[in-house]
Amino acid sequence: MSATAKKGAAKKDGANQPFIYRHYDQEKLRDALRKMYLIRQFEEGAEESYMRGLIHGTMHLSIGQEASAVGICLGLTDEDQITSTHRGHGHCIAKGADVSRMFAEFFGKITGYCRGRGGSMHIADVSTGNLGANGIVGGGLPIAVGAALTAKKMKTGNVVVCFFGDGANNEGAFHEALNMAAIWKLPVIFVCENNGYGMSTSVARATAVPNIADRASAYAMPGVIVDGNVVSDVAEAMHEATERARNGEGPTLIECKTYRYRGHSKSDRNRYRTKEEIEEWMTERDPIEAFESQLMEFGVIDQKGIEDIRESVRKEIEAGIEFAKESPMPEVANLEKYVYTEQA
Amino acid sequence: MDAQVETATRELSYAQAIQEAMAIAMERDERVFLMGEDIGVYGGAFQVTGDLVERFGTDRVMDTPISELGGAGVAVGAAVTGMRPIFEFQFSDFATLAMEQIVNQAAKMRYMLGGAVSVPVVMRFPAGSGTGAAAQHSQSLEAWLGHVPGLKVIQPATPHDVKGMLLAAIEDPDPVMIYEHKLLYKMKGEVPEGYYTVPIGKAEVRREGADLTIVATSIMVHKALDAAKQLAEEDIDVEVIDLRTIRPMDRQTIIDSVCKTSRLMCVYEGVKTLGVGAEISAMIAESEAFDYLDAPVVRLGGAETPIPYNPELEKATVPQVDGIVKAARDLVTGAR
Ligand SMILES: Cc1ncc(C[n+]2csc(CCOP(=O)(O)OP(=O)(O)O)c2C)c(N)n1
Ligand SMILES: [Mg+2]
């Protein structure tokens, strides 16, 4: 089975429109746009707070990759689960987390999702099905397979999405996880966000095959390549994979080709890629701009509607930062709390 | 090994001292090469390899894919067959992915083959907390590797020592694991120019004192020295030993010191329980120094928790100068 390209071409059987316009109502699509703004503005807000010394440590921004997070999570329920990565803010928001509690976590506050223990790299909202970002590249892959095993054993009908980067496909855990998911036909969807680089190392220098999806054939599952900056293409591939998973037919590997605008983390001199390359992605392939114009083209929203959503997101972000600033710090006396489960 | 002629010195950071050692080794010995994630054009996550790729090329400064188990194993395989690889883990925490090759292969190959081969590999581990990187990027797991016969495990605390010990490690016929505290990378100190070595397995008395022996590792050496300075103002005279190597441990230097001061405190960043301090304490309990002890041994180690993200909590997980001062004062004055 080789990787099959999906170009999001309209099918002839329904209306001659891309997948999401046939499959979801307009409200849902406007909400998807809102989530993309929310992710971008959240990360811009986090970046600014970091510069101003309100957030410490490091963080990995996914600005430029919003379409894959939103397109993948569009059709999921709160009961469906995801495992996320070090570049996980977008996944967390797309899955339904509240940005106030995310900011609070980044500010190290007790009101944060991880009560100030985790920070950006471990951001999670278990209540909306996010089992957590991960500081270990590839760390979430077997965990997602385990969650899918639970879904199968308990017959929940839920699916599990495993986000990972192109760099993670060279960890042993990737290969072991895909194989087990395939032999046990588990309801898991492996979503590779291929942004071209693992830190400074390009896919071409690190990976023996040209596409990560090419690896799927070794584990007898479909490998699907999509333009990760086009919401509808991502959502369509995800829809098919989800159907397969829910029908007991096993896992799928989806590769979203995308790009990160910012450096790998807060300490990146960007020596491994050109300004022109970054510029080109930012000006010609921005996922949010593309989605905005498509929504307008199909009459889902107008300029005023866009302005309104942007403004409401701005307010939500401002309020989130305020909430984080005002929240209390965790108490040092409780340092060892949560190491083990409290028992009566 | 060349004589230890120390020539002119100048100030270098700890990271620069490591880089200089690697450059000298590569110039002296064709077999030496570097492997690791993003050590080439990126210069390493902590800029330790820096611009070495420009000087030595991509054949000798090799970026690996994100494959710790495979990468460490490739280094082991190259070492067994005649090369002298230096493998950098981007963070010491990721060595957990490579434990198989380190513990089952590198450490045991010579023994299992009845001495037919050696494994002259060097592995570098940026370790420790204090950067806000939370639970999976801040650990001090050196005691894990210190538990494995066949490995040598070192923790240089100064720019001078890290250069000399790394050069010694590269020449060592056996696998040497070098733990580098991330907060030391920017620390400056006098470093001799050119080639020299600092022996593996030898502790160093950093400060002489009569009332109490503090055995510290890595960054804790500096905290212990700061504490000793404060305690001197209270007429408490502390001897500070920089352990430098946790396997093989320089027992005699510690025993001699405890026989002199009659009090022992161990300060290390790794989790307190079952850590380096446990070994030092037990070793003293088994030695002639036991009879000289005037007070129970004290261990200050990491809290029994993963490293938290919040900076205040993070600080509270590892020994700090104030805590060392207080514990030392209590120990010497019998207030505990
Ligand atoms: C096991 C492990 N090795 C190395 C790292 C350091 N590291 C963090 S992110 C990263 C690059 C990951 O690349 P990719 O999977 O493509 O994700 P991206 O950062 O591009 O989103 C590296 C090397 C890590 N966190 N964990
Ligand atoms: Mg990547």
XYZ file of C-alpha atoms and ligand atoms in Angstrom:
707
model
C 0.000 0.000 0.000
C 1.643 3.250 -0.949
C 0.841 6.730 0.198
C -2.097 8.218 -1.595
C -2.353 11.922 -2.145
C -5.659 13.544 -1.355
C -6.051 16.889 -2.897
C -9.408 17.768 -1.466
C -10.970 17.817 -4.893
C -14.715 18.054 -4.703
C -16.498 14.783 -5.175
C -18.974 14.650 -7.994
C -21.703 12.932 -6.023
C -22.664 15.804 -3.707
C -22.614 19.531 -4.147
C -19.499 20.652 -5.938
C -17.854 21.932 -2.786
C -14.944 20.827 -0.623
C -15.700 18.241 2.033
C -16.367 20.391 5.087
C -18.983 22.493 3.286
C -20.917 19.385 2.450
C -20.439 17.747 5.807
C -20.754 20.455 8.467
C -23.170 23.310 9.041
C -22.056 26.925 8.801
C -22.048 27.453 12.547
C -19.527 24.648 12.932
C -17.327 26.132 10.234
C -17.356 29.580 11.790
C -16.434 27.930 15.058
C -13.513 26.219 13.327
C -12.295 29.618 12.138
C -12.695 30.967 15.634
C -10.564 28.134 17.013
C -7.831 28.932 14.512
C -7.772 32.550 15.644
C -7.834 31.409 19.221
C -4.784 29.216 18.698
C -2.833 31.911 16.883
C -3.700 34.669 19.313
C -3.109 32.407 22.282
C 0.389 31.670 21.061
C 1.068 35.309 20.241
C -0.108 36.191 23.740
C 2.068 33.493 25.270
C 5.049 34.674 23.243
C 4.555 38.247 24.381
C 4.119 37.204 27.993
C 7.331 35.231 27.707
C 9.210 38.277 26.374
C 7.851 40.299 29.276
C 9.137 37.731 31.752
C 5.707 36.552 32.878
C 6.352 33.052 31.581
C 9.636 31.235 32.099
C 11.245 28.101 30.746
C 10.734 27.496 27.059
C 7.890 26.901 24.642
C 7.290 25.551 21.184
C 4.884 27.560 19.061
C 2.703 26.051 16.360
C 1.913 29.321 14.581
C 1.356 28.353 10.936
C 0.122 24.857 11.763
C -3.390 25.716 12.978
C -5.278 24.003 10.160
C -4.054 20.568 11.084
C -4.997 20.847 14.772
C -8.444 22.238 13.931
C -9.120 20.026 10.905
C -8.236 16.884 12.834
C -10.311 17.716 15.910
C -13.318 19.083 13.996
C -15.330 15.871 14.076
C -14.169 14.546 17.440
C -16.263 14.403 20.613
C -15.038 15.148 24.141
C -14.935 11.396 24.710
C -12.546 10.829 21.801
C -9.010 11.250 23.058
C -5.767 12.699 21.800
C -2.127 12.475 22.749
C -0.206 15.606 21.955
C 3.377 16.795 21.603
C 5.780 19.466 22.850
C 4.175 21.659 20.166
C 0.770 21.081 21.627
C -1.011 24.370 22.349
C -3.035 24.117 19.160
C -4.124 20.550 19.832
C -5.226 21.503 23.328
C -7.343 24.428 22.124
C -8.730 22.552 19.120
C -9.876 19.781 21.470
C -11.787 22.339 23.523
C -9.587 23.571 26.374
C -10.153 26.921 28.039
C -7.380 29.406 27.237
C -7.595 31.011 30.699
C -6.526 27.834 32.382
C -3.850 27.301 29.748
C -2.401 30.749 30.388
C -2.619 30.097 34.118
C -0.558 26.954 33.620
C 2.058 28.827 31.614
C 2.226 31.409 34.394
C 2.851 28.552 36.853
C -0.394 29.159 38.732
C -2.470 26.768 40.818
C -5.477 27.441 38.578
C -3.619 26.063 35.568
C -4.581 22.765 33.980
C -1.604 21.060 35.620
C -1.713 23.153 38.816
C 1.551 24.827 37.871
C 3.464 21.556 37.742
C 3.533 21.028 33.992
C 3.853 24.253 32.019
C 3.682 24.526 28.241
C 5.389 21.234 27.533
C 2.904 19.193 29.554
C -0.274 21.105 28.858
C -3.332 18.875 29.049
C -7.056 19.001 29.590
C -8.197 15.517 30.408
C -11.824 16.693 30.683
C -11.917 17.383 26.930
C -10.015 14.220 26.057
C -6.485 15.599 25.849
C -4.146 13.156 27.573
C -1.337 15.643 27.404
C 1.487 17.269 25.545
C 4.779 15.467 25.927
C 8.363 16.473 26.558
C 9.612 13.285 25.014
C 9.593 13.111 21.227
C 7.556 10.040 20.339
C 6.429 9.592 23.941
C 2.738 9.805 23.104
C 2.707 7.166 20.371
C 2.466 3.995 22.461
C 0.202 5.774 24.961
C -2.287 6.534 22.199
C -2.224 2.875 21.200
C -2.909 1.957 24.828
C -5.840 4.346 24.963
C -7.173 2.795 21.770
C -6.775 -0.641 23.325
C -8.974 0.539 26.197
C -11.551 1.834 23.729
C -11.606 -1.537 22.022
C -11.715 -3.608 25.201
C -14.391 -1.434 26.789
C -16.271 -1.075 23.494
C -16.640 2.667 23.982
C -16.768 3.431 20.291
C -14.266 6.237 20.852
C -11.279 6.923 18.690
C -7.848 8.130 19.729
C -5.758 10.609 17.776
C -2.017 10.533 18.185
C -0.318 13.752 17.115
C 3.415 13.594 16.450
C 6.030 15.423 14.412
C 8.105 14.338 11.434
C 11.107 13.989 13.730
C 9.311 11.474 15.925
C 9.014 8.941 13.128
C 12.635 7.976 13.672
C 12.138 6.890 17.252
C 11.730 3.203 17.930
C 8.486 3.927 19.757
C 6.866 5.054 16.497
C 7.536 1.734 14.790
C 6.567 -0.393 17.748
C 3.360 1.565 18.283
C 2.205 1.443 14.654
C 2.821 -2.254 14.452
C 0.776 -3.048 17.552
C -2.035 -0.749 16.485
C -2.187 -2.612 13.176
C -2.023 -6.181 14.458
C -4.770 -5.477 16.977
C -6.821 -3.305 14.593
C -7.145 -0.542 17.141
C -9.210 2.631 16.719
C -6.267 5.021 16.582
C -5.355 7.655 13.998
C -1.713 8.617 13.767
C -1.417 12.241 12.699
C 2.026 13.341 11.634
C 2.380 17.097 11.495
C 5.237 17.269 9.050
C 6.576 20.807 9.283
C 9.712 19.898 7.382
C 12.089 19.889 10.324
C 12.798 18.184 13.601
C 14.474 21.073 15.333
C 17.248 21.871 12.792
C 17.218 18.604 10.923
C 15.178 18.469 7.737
C 13.123 15.429 6.855
C 15.418 14.816 3.892
C 18.458 14.602 6.174
C 16.777 12.524 8.879
C 14.336 10.168 7.218
C 15.106 7.549 4.573
C 11.750 7.841 2.791
C 10.449 11.075 1.238
C 7.123 11.064 3.088
C 6.321 9.946 6.599
C 3.153 8.372 5.202
C 5.368 6.021 3.195
C 6.071 4.263 6.491
C 2.442 3.168 6.730
C 2.837 0.358 4.209
C 5.325 -1.365 6.528
C 2.514 -1.635 9.050
C -0.248 -2.485 6.589
C -2.309 0.613 7.220
C -3.388 3.384 4.842
C -0.925 6.272 4.610
C -2.626 9.471 3.526
C -0.884 12.716 2.618
C -2.793 15.984 2.854
C -2.053 19.667 2.576
C -1.927 20.326 6.291
C -2.689 24.006 5.761
C -6.089 23.347 4.217
C -8.721 22.664 6.856
C -11.085 20.816 4.541
C -8.424 18.456 3.209
C -7.308 17.595 6.720
C -10.871 17.115 7.942
C -11.786 14.917 4.994
C -8.859 12.547 5.506
C -9.631 12.499 9.198
C -13.273 11.702 8.538
C -12.391 8.631 6.495
C -9.834 7.482 9.048
C -12.354 7.910 11.852
C -14.979 5.867 10.011
C -12.432 3.128 9.497
C -11.419 3.213 13.147
C -14.986 3.218 14.462
C -15.857 0.313 12.166
C -13.115 -1.812 13.674
C -10.963 -1.704 10.545
C -7.913 -0.386 12.390
C -5.505 2.516 12.274
C -4.623 5.081 9.619
C -1.571 7.279 9.270
C -2.338 10.814 8.092
C 0.542 13.088 7.167
C -0.263 16.806 7.251
C 2.333 18.777 5.314
C 2.721 22.079 7.083
C 5.257 24.584 8.383
C 6.149 26.327 11.611
C 6.765 30.060 11.314
C 8.646 30.516 14.550
C 11.906 28.955 15.620
C 11.882 25.480 17.118
C 11.798 26.889 20.652
C 12.835 30.060 22.395
C 16.517 29.399 21.631
C 16.684 28.962 17.872
C 18.894 31.013 15.580
C 17.139 29.691 12.466
C 20.406 28.761 10.791
C 19.090 25.708 9.028
C 16.469 27.326 6.803
C 16.287 30.439 4.677
C 14.350 33.617 5.294
C 12.840 33.205 1.825
C 11.471 29.792 2.692
C 9.804 31.103 5.849
C 8.539 34.162 4.008
C 7.005 32.083 1.249
C 5.002 29.912 3.632
C 3.852 32.915 5.620
C 2.676 34.971 2.674
C 1.450 32.333 0.249
C 0.242 29.430 2.332
C -1.068 30.841 5.551
C -3.770 28.436 6.777
C -5.908 31.103 8.417
C -5.942 33.451 5.445
C -6.734 30.538 3.164
C -9.622 29.443 5.354
C -11.002 32.960 5.679
C -11.136 33.492 1.942
C -12.635 30.080 1.326
C -15.361 30.699 3.907
C -16.151 34.017 2.276
C -16.139 32.442 -1.156
C -18.723 29.877 -0.060
C -20.774 32.507 1.711
C -20.240 31.178 5.205
C -19.000 34.472 6.543
C -18.428 38.084 5.466
C -15.782 40.630 6.388
C -17.855 41.949 9.263
C -18.338 38.438 10.631
C -14.589 37.899 10.495
C -13.934 41.136 12.351
C -16.470 40.190 15.015
C -14.885 36.804 15.644
C -11.383 38.271 15.754
C -12.509 40.854 18.248
C -14.235 38.350 20.495
C -11.104 36.173 20.441
C -8.971 39.192 21.342
C -11.168 39.760 24.364
C -11.028 36.121 25.371
C -7.230 36.166 25.194
C -6.994 39.374 27.205
C -9.288 37.981 29.853
C -7.283 34.761 29.915
C -4.020 36.586 30.554
C -5.685 38.669 33.254
C -7.026 35.524 34.915
C -3.565 33.967 34.837
C -1.907 37.058 36.280
C -4.345 37.277 39.148
C -4.370 33.604 40.040
C -2.426 32.411 43.095
C 0.817 30.457 43.037
C 0.864 26.846 44.206
C 2.074 26.389 47.765
C 5.606 25.152 48.250
C 4.378 23.051 51.173
C 2.434 20.984 48.654
C 5.524 20.205 46.600
C 5.113 16.456 46.886
C 1.378 16.442 46.229
C 0.281 14.429 43.155
C 3.381 12.235 43.099
C 1.118 9.401 44.148
C -2.630 9.049 44.243
C -4.098 10.260 47.513
C -5.847 7.397 49.238
C -8.311 7.500 52.058
C 49.178 9.822 28.532
C 51.117 13.051 28.312
C 52.511 14.688 31.396
C 50.176 17.204 32.920
C 52.022 20.319 31.963
C 49.692 23.216 32.538
C 50.488 26.237 30.434
C 48.922 29.667 30.292
C 45.275 29.901 31.314
C 42.424 32.183 30.323
C 38.810 32.485 31.250
C 36.384 30.176 29.449
C 32.843 29.126 30.111
C 32.129 25.515 31.005
C 30.520 25.019 27.578
C 33.516 26.547 25.812
C 35.842 24.307 27.797
C 33.957 21.225 26.605
C 34.032 22.471 23.044
C 37.759 23.111 23.279
C 38.386 19.611 24.637
C 36.458 18.067 21.760
C 38.327 20.183 19.203
C 41.702 19.262 20.684
C 40.762 15.589 20.723
C 39.633 15.700 17.105
C 42.861 17.401 16.069
C 45.017 14.916 17.954
C 43.171 11.780 16.945
C 41.562 11.016 13.590
C 39.316 8.430 15.206
C 37.482 10.936 17.380
C 34.134 12.165 16.043
C 30.920 13.620 17.438
C 27.353 12.369 17.115
C 24.142 13.841 18.434
C 20.881 15.596 17.671
C 21.224 19.096 16.229
C 24.942 19.346 17.062
C 25.853 20.498 13.555
C 24.572 23.738 12.094
C 22.341 24.322 15.139
C 25.395 24.039 17.397
C 23.715 21.806 19.980
C 20.743 22.623 22.191
C 23.136 24.351 24.631
C 25.597 25.590 22.013
C 28.284 23.245 23.281
C 29.384 22.004 19.858
C 28.829 25.557 18.528
C 30.645 26.060 15.244
C 32.679 22.846 15.347
C 30.883 21.587 12.247
C 32.414 24.451 10.272
C 35.886 23.420 11.382
C 35.579 19.666 11.182
C 32.799 19.049 8.664
C 29.666 16.954 8.789
C 31.577 13.648 8.695
C 33.039 14.355 12.114
C 30.209 16.400 13.590
C 27.273 14.185 12.693
C 23.654 15.150 13.222
C 21.628 12.052 13.993
C 17.893 11.640 13.501
C 15.867 11.759 16.729
C 16.858 8.194 17.572
C 18.524 7.966 20.975
C 18.562 4.180 21.248
C 19.925 3.755 17.752
C 22.347 6.657 17.987
C 23.871 5.532 21.261
C 24.106 1.996 19.901
C 25.818 3.148 16.719
C 28.355 4.967 18.889
C 28.931 1.776 20.870
C 29.383 -0.235 17.696
C 31.838 2.277 16.267
C 33.778 2.360 19.533
C 34.130 -1.413 19.716
C 35.532 -1.502 16.209
C 38.172 1.164 16.491
C 36.620 4.632 16.463
C 36.384 7.099 19.358
C 32.873 8.517 19.262
C 31.536 11.201 21.584
C 27.763 10.932 21.708
C 25.723 13.889 22.950
C 22.291 13.390 24.435
C 20.328 16.574 23.882
C 19.068 16.298 27.466
C 20.238 13.650 29.906
C 16.591 12.647 30.380
C 16.562 11.156 26.878
C 19.170 8.608 27.920
C 16.196 6.710 29.302
C 15.395 5.848 25.680
C 18.920 4.496 25.199
C 19.310 2.534 28.429
C 19.407 -0.759 26.569
C 22.554 0.131 24.638
C 24.211 1.872 27.572
C 23.438 -0.646 30.294
C 23.151 -3.980 28.498
C 25.670 -3.425 25.729
C 28.275 -0.709 26.333
C 28.753 -1.539 30.008
C 28.996 -5.306 29.602
C 30.460 -6.061 26.233
C 34.070 -6.298 27.376
C 33.138 -8.502 30.314
C 30.808 -10.791 28.393
C 33.459 -11.320 25.749
C 36.071 -12.188 28.339
C 38.155 -9.098 27.742
C 38.385 -9.538 23.969
C 37.136 -6.010 23.240
C 36.971 -2.554 24.799
C 34.240 0.044 24.370
C 35.959 3.451 24.324
C 32.802 5.503 23.915
C 32.100 8.829 25.613
C 28.524 9.927 26.227
C 27.610 13.453 27.302
C 24.492 14.210 29.347
C 23.229 17.779 29.960
C 21.452 17.351 33.269
C 19.780 19.053 36.167
C 17.014 21.489 36.986
C 16.760 25.254 37.189
C 15.679 26.134 33.666
C 11.901 25.851 33.984
C 11.879 22.866 31.664
C 9.799 20.699 34.020
C 9.677 16.999 34.738
C 11.061 15.419 31.572
C 13.941 17.831 30.921
C 15.405 18.467 34.361
C 16.354 15.189 35.969
C 19.605 14.118 37.584
C 19.723 10.385 36.922
C 23.491 9.918 37.221
C 23.052 7.487 40.106
C 21.254 5.115 37.737
C 24.366 4.771 35.622
C 26.582 4.855 38.684
C 24.926 1.571 39.617
C 26.253 -0.234 36.546
C 29.659 -1.944 36.656
C 31.490 -1.419 33.398
C 30.606 2.270 33.150
C 32.582 5.195 34.504
C 30.437 8.148 35.538
C 31.844 11.631 36.035
C 30.386 14.987 37.064
C 32.955 17.754 36.570
C 32.038 20.966 38.384
C 34.375 23.542 36.831
C 35.491 24.600 33.332
C 39.020 23.467 34.208
C 37.895 20.010 35.227
C 35.402 19.437 32.462
C 38.027 20.028 29.804
C 40.628 17.850 31.494
C 38.223 15.088 32.428
C 36.648 14.997 28.980
C 40.110 14.629 27.424
C 40.816 11.841 29.918
C 37.461 10.243 29.061
C 38.195 10.239 25.343
C 41.463 8.382 25.970
C 39.900 5.994 28.432
C 39.464 2.502 26.961
C 36.103 2.053 28.692
C 32.728 3.789 28.386
C 32.693 7.118 30.212
C 29.419 8.926 30.961
C 29.835 12.622 31.616
C 27.062 14.499 33.419
C 27.098 18.237 32.770
C 24.783 20.436 34.819
C 23.012 22.823 32.447
C 23.356 25.753 34.833
C 27.140 25.312 34.723
C 27.401 25.839 30.956
C 27.657 29.618 31.261
C 29.849 29.554 34.343
C 33.330 30.953 33.750
C 36.652 29.833 35.122
C 40.369 29.685 34.399
C 41.169 27.016 31.846
C 44.672 26.073 30.704
C 45.385 26.317 26.994
C 46.144 23.196 25.008
C 46.061 19.602 26.034
C 45.910 18.334 29.611
C 43.958 15.718 31.487
C 42.298 15.558 34.880
C 42.128 11.998 36.180
C 38.854 10.096 36.407
C 38.241 8.571 39.838
C 39.924 11.257 41.893
C 37.983 13.632 44.169
C 39.282 17.123 44.916
C 39.306 18.966 48.235
C 38.026 22.412 47.218
C 38.230 23.952 50.655
C 39.946 22.664 53.761
C 38.152 22.759 57.075
C 38.114 21.170 60.521
C 34.473 20.945 61.647
C 32.508 19.253 58.924
C 33.052 17.445 55.624
C 30.638 18.251 52.837
C 30.864 15.916 49.862
C 29.123 17.558 46.928
C 28.653 16.797 43.265
C 28.465 19.023 40.206
C 26.664 22.347 40.755
C 26.253 21.529 44.456
C 30.005 21.995 44.877
C 29.513 25.700 44.219
C 26.527 25.917 46.530
C 28.474 24.115 49.241
C 31.391 26.519 48.806
C 29.036 29.496 49.106
C 27.550 27.955 52.234
C 31.019 27.313 53.652
C 31.876 30.982 53.192
C 28.798 32.029 55.160
C 29.468 29.448 57.851
C 33.042 30.689 58.252
C 31.581 33.929 59.549
C 29.976 31.893 62.317
C 33.302 30.169 63.019
C 32.145 26.938 61.479
C 34.994 25.568 59.427
C 33.756 23.423 56.549
C 35.773 21.143 54.314
C 34.265 20.819 50.838
C 35.055 17.825 48.675
C 34.173 17.873 44.989
C 33.478 14.223 44.283
C 34.015 14.646 40.491
C 33.560 10.917 39.763
C 30.729 8.835 41.119
C 32.014 5.556 39.633
C 34.701 4.572 40.499
C 34.371 6.568 43.699
C 37.431 8.020 45.426
C 36.670 6.582 48.841
C 39.983 7.392 50.478
C 39.716 11.156 50.088
C 36.328 11.100 51.826
C 37.422 8.717 54.574
C 40.517 10.796 55.336
C 38.447 13.943 55.531
C 35.786 12.452 57.815
C 38.491 11.060 60.129
C 39.683 14.649 60.420
C 36.356 16.519 60.799
C 34.196 13.804 62.438
C 31.088 15.015 60.605
C 29.722 14.231 57.152
C 27.109 15.819 54.963
C 26.390 14.805 51.356
C 24.867 17.330 48.959
C 23.618 16.294 45.534
C 20.803 17.237 43.202
C 19.520 13.769 42.312
C 16.584 12.444 44.330
C 17.801 11.860 47.885
C 16.606 8.303 48.350
C 18.880 5.669 46.814
C 21.136 8.379 45.438
C 24.843 9.174 45.481
C 24.632 10.265 49.127
C 23.332 6.863 50.156
C 26.457 5.255 48.760
C 28.798 7.752 50.408
C 27.050 7.366 53.771
C 27.092 3.590 53.609
C 30.703 3.579 52.530
C 31.628 5.697 55.566
C 29.570 3.450 57.847
C 31.623 0.528 56.585
C 34.974 2.277 56.955
C 37.381 3.160 59.754
C 35.923 6.696 59.639
C 32.739 5.393 61.297
C 34.445 5.397 64.695
C 35.352 9.030 64.261
C 31.819 10.258 63.649
C 30.497 12.664 66.286
C 27.042 12.983 64.760
C 24.721 11.172 62.356
C 25.457 11.598 58.677
C 23.233 14.124 56.868
C 22.113 13.859 53.251
C 20.694 16.806 51.319
C 19.327 15.622 48.011
C 16.494 16.243 45.617
C 12.912 16.054 46.906
C 10.932 12.869 46.353
C 9.070 14.319 43.411
C 9.447 14.936 39.688
C 10.795 18.423 38.918
C 7.849 20.850 38.780
C 7.464 23.687 36.274
C 6.599 26.529 38.670
C 9.913 28.270 39.501
C 9.305 28.466 43.252
C 8.394 24.803 43.426
C 11.330 23.950 41.209
C 13.773 25.701 43.535
C 12.279 23.889 46.487
C 12.988 20.486 44.923
C 16.771 20.780 45.079
C 19.216 21.811 47.809
C 19.898 25.558 47.961
C 22.618 27.518 49.764
C 20.359 28.536 52.655
C 19.346 24.957 53.281
C 22.947 23.805 53.257
C 23.933 26.543 55.718
C 21.135 25.630 58.078
C 21.709 21.884 57.919
C 25.454 22.348 58.435
C 24.957 24.678 61.374
C 22.517 22.264 63.002
C 24.880 19.369 62.417
C 27.898 21.112 63.908
C 26.092 22.715 66.847
C 24.143 19.574 67.616
C 20.829 21.340 67.184
C 19.300 18.616 65.113
C 13.361 11.673 23.080
C 13.617 13.100 22.778
N 14.669 13.415 21.999
C 14.942 14.703 21.716
C 14.157 15.697 22.210
C 14.472 17.165 21.931
N 13.533 17.677 20.945
C 12.393 18.261 21.338
S 11.416 18.629 20.058
C 12.545 18.040 18.957
C 12.237 18.080 17.510
C 11.020 17.314 17.217
O 10.747 17.357 15.874
P 9.335 16.941 15.306
O 8.958 15.604 15.826
O 9.414 17.088 13.847
O 8.337 17.989 15.940
P 8.310 19.576 15.709
O 9.210 20.156 16.756
O 8.782 19.867 14.351
O 6.902 19.959 15.943
C 13.661 17.564 19.603
C 14.847 16.994 18.952
C 13.074 15.335 23.031
N 12.285 16.252 23.592
N 12.820 14.031 23.278
Mg 8.860 18.712 12.682
